[in-house]
Amino acid sequence: MLDTKVTELLNQQVNKEFYSAYLYLDFSNFCYEEGLDGFGNWYRVQAQEERDHAMLFVQYLLNNGEKVALETIEKPAVVPENAKMVLAEGLKHERYVTGLIHNIYDAAHSVKDFRTMQFLDWFVKEQGEEETNAEGLVKKYELFGDDPKSLYMLDNELGARVYSAPSLVL
Ligand code: FEO
């Protein structure tokens, strides 16, 4: 059995990860609507990864004999207006999620829950990668987004992203 507070935070994270999937699916749909199919693909793959993250938290709770409490998933808080805004909001969201993961880690650390800390190590690393990716997209758009030919190439680059299952298996 896990600590009550840690369990509560892990359950909340299930919801946060599904919300992330919802948010990125919305970004993806917007990009497809705008004709930026590569951006749409990139965020659709991202949404799939977020669903995987949610399921990893679900499985971890189940593996530890804890109840999984599914709550209402809020609708996306951001209404996308343009690609630049999507990228900036994506980066902001990843930084927020990093804070959430660190907060759970902190709670686990305070009760010497080494098992949960080890589980979260994967997410700490993953968040570093996700922030780097999101920062890279913001930078690329700042450099090339105003030039139609460059934007077309960037869109093609993002269209090449393919989904792969998470490296963490529980
Ligand atoms: Fe599951 Fe993008 O953090």
Coordinates of C-alpha atoms and ligand atoms in Angstrom, one line a residue:
M1 CA 0.0 0.0 0.0
L2 CA 1.2 3.5 -0.8
D3 CA 1.0 6.6 1.3
T4 CA -2.4 8.3 1.1
K5 CA -1.1 11.7 -0.2
V6 CA 1.1 10.0 -2.7
T7 CA -1.8 7.9 -3.9
E8 CA -4.0 10.9 -4.2
L9 CA -1.3 12.7 -6.3
L10 CA -0.8 9.7 -8.5
N11 CA -4.5 9.5 -9.1
Q12 CA -4.6 13.2 -10.0
Q13 CA -1.8 12.7 -12.4
V14 CA -3.9 10.1 -14.3
N15 CA -6.4 12.9 -14.9
K16 CA -3.7 15.4 -15.8
E17 CA -2.1 13.1 -18.4
F18 CA -5.5 12.4 -20.0
Y19 CA -6.1 16.2 -20.0
S20 CA -2.7 16.6 -21.7
A21 CA -3.9 14.1 -24.4
Y22 CA -7.1 16.1 -24.8
L23 CA -5.3 19.4 -25.1
Y24 CA -2.8 18.0 -27.7
L25 CA -5.6 16.4 -29.6
D26 CA -7.3 19.8 -29.8
F27 CA -4.0 21.4 -30.9
S28 CA -3.7 18.6 -33.5
N29 CA -7.2 19.2 -34.8
F30 CA -6.6 22.9 -35.1
C31 CA -3.4 22.4 -37.1
Y32 CA -5.2 20.0 -39.5
E33 CA -8.0 22.6 -39.9
E34 CA -5.3 25.2 -40.7
G35 CA -3.7 23.0 -43.4
L36 CA -0.6 22.4 -41.3
D37 CA -0.9 18.6 -41.5
G38 CA 2.7 18.0 -40.2
F39 CA 2.0 20.0 -37.1
G40 CA -1.3 18.1 -36.8
N41 CA 0.5 14.8 -37.0
W42 CA 3.1 15.9 -34.4
Y43 CA 0.4 16.8 -31.8
R44 CA -1.6 13.7 -32.6
V45 CA 1.4 11.6 -31.8
Q46 CA 1.9 13.7 -28.7
A47 CA -1.7 13.0 -27.6
Q48 CA -1.0 9.3 -28.0
E49 CA 2.0 9.6 -25.8
E50 CA 0.1 11.4 -23.1
R51 CA -2.6 8.7 -23.1
D52 CA 0.3 6.2 -22.6
H53 CA 1.5 8.3 -19.6
A54 CA -1.9 8.2 -18.1
M55 CA -2.0 4.4 -18.5
L56 CA 1.4 4.0 -16.8
F57 CA 0.1 5.9 -13.7
V58 CA -3.1 3.6 -13.8
Q59 CA -0.9 0.5 -14.0
Y60 CA 1.4 1.7 -11.2
L61 CA -1.6 2.2 -8.9
L62 CA -3.0 -1.2 -9.8
N63 CA 0.3 -2.9 -9.3
N64 CA 0.4 -1.4 -5.8
G65 CA -3.1 -2.5 -4.9
E66 CA -4.5 1.0 -4.9
K67 CA -7.8 2.1 -6.3
V68 CA -7.9 4.1 -9.5
A69 CA -10.3 6.9 -9.2
L70 CA -11.2 8.4 -12.7
E71 CA -12.4 11.9 -12.6
T72 CA -14.0 14.2 -15.2
I73 CA -11.5 15.4 -17.8
E74 CA -11.8 19.2 -18.3
K75 CA -12.1 20.6 -21.8
P76 CA -9.0 22.2 -23.1
A77 CA -8.4 25.6 -21.3
V78 CA -6.8 27.1 -24.4
V79 CA -8.5 28.0 -27.6
P80 CA -5.9 27.9 -30.3
E81 CA -5.7 31.0 -32.6
N82 CA -2.6 30.3 -34.6
A83 CA 0.4 27.9 -34.8
K84 CA 2.7 30.1 -32.9
M85 CA 0.2 30.2 -30.0
V86 CA -0.1 26.4 -30.1
L87 CA 3.6 26.0 -29.8
A88 CA 3.9 28.5 -26.9
E89 CA 1.1 26.9 -25.0
G90 CA 2.5 23.5 -25.6
L91 CA 5.8 24.6 -24.0
K92 CA 3.9 26.2 -21.1
H93 CA 1.9 23.1 -20.5
E94 CA 5.0 20.8 -20.4
R95 CA 6.6 23.1 -17.9
Y96 CA 3.5 22.8 -15.8
V97 CA 3.5 19.0 -16.0
T98 CA 7.1 18.9 -15.0
G99 CA 6.1 20.8 -11.9
L100 CA 3.4 18.2 -11.2
I101 CA 5.8 15.3 -11.5
H102 CA 8.3 17.0 -9.3
N103 CA 5.6 17.6 -6.7
I104 CA 4.7 13.9 -6.6
Y105 CA 8.4 13.1 -6.4
D106 CA 8.7 15.4 -3.5
A107 CA 5.7 13.8 -1.7
A108 CA 7.2 10.3 -2.2
H109 CA 10.6 11.5 -1.0
S110 CA 9.1 12.9 2.2
V111 CA 7.7 9.5 3.2
K112 CA 10.7 7.5 1.9
D113 CA 8.6 5.9 -0.8
F114 CA 11.6 4.8 -2.9
R115 CA 9.5 2.6 -5.2
T116 CA 7.4 5.6 -6.3
M117 CA 10.5 7.7 -6.7
Q118 CA 12.0 5.0 -9.0
F119 CA 8.8 4.8 -11.0
L120 CA 8.8 8.6 -11.4
D121 CA 12.5 8.7 -12.5
W122 CA 11.3 7.8 -16.0
F123 CA 8.9 10.7 -16.0
V124 CA 11.5 13.2 -14.7
K125 CA 13.7 12.3 -17.7
E126 CA 10.7 12.2 -20.1
Q127 CA 9.7 15.7 -19.0
G128 CA 13.2 17.0 -19.7
E129 CA 12.9 15.6 -23.2
E130 CA 9.4 17.0 -23.7
E131 CA 10.4 20.5 -22.6
T132 CA 13.4 20.3 -25.0
N133 CA 11.2 19.3 -27.9
A134 CA 8.7 22.0 -27.1
E135 CA 11.4 24.7 -26.8
G136 CA 12.9 23.5 -30.1
L137 CA 9.6 23.9 -31.8
V138 CA 9.1 27.4 -30.4
K139 CA 12.6 28.4 -31.6
K140 CA 12.2 26.9 -35.0
Y141 CA 8.9 28.7 -35.5
E142 CA 10.5 32.0 -34.4
L143 CA 13.2 31.5 -37.0
F144 CA 11.2 30.2 -39.9
G145 CA 7.5 30.6 -39.2
D146 CA 7.1 33.8 -41.1
D147 CA 8.6 32.4 -44.3
P148 CA 6.1 30.3 -46.3
K149 CA 8.7 28.0 -47.9
S150 CA 10.5 27.4 -44.6
L151 CA 7.2 26.8 -42.8
Y152 CA 6.3 24.2 -45.5
M153 CA 9.6 22.4 -44.8
L154 CA 9.1 22.6 -41.0
D155 CA 5.6 21.2 -41.5
N156 CA 7.0 18.3 -43.5
E157 CA 9.6 17.6 -40.8
L158 CA 6.9 17.4 -38.1
G159 CA 4.8 15.2 -40.4
A160 CA 7.6 12.5 -40.2
R161 CA 7.1 11.9 -36.5
V162 CA 5.8 8.4 -35.8
Y163 CA 4.3 7.1 -32.6
S164 CA 6.2 4.6 -30.6
A165 CA 5.2 2.9 -27.4
P166 CA 6.8 4.2 -24.2
S167 CA 10.2 2.6 -23.1
L168 CA 8.8 2.1 -19.6
V169 CA 6.9 -1.1 -19.2
L170 CA 5.2 -2.0 -15.9
Ligands
FEO1 FE1 2.9 13.4 -20.0 FE2 3.8 15.8 -21.9 O1 3.8 15.0 -20.2

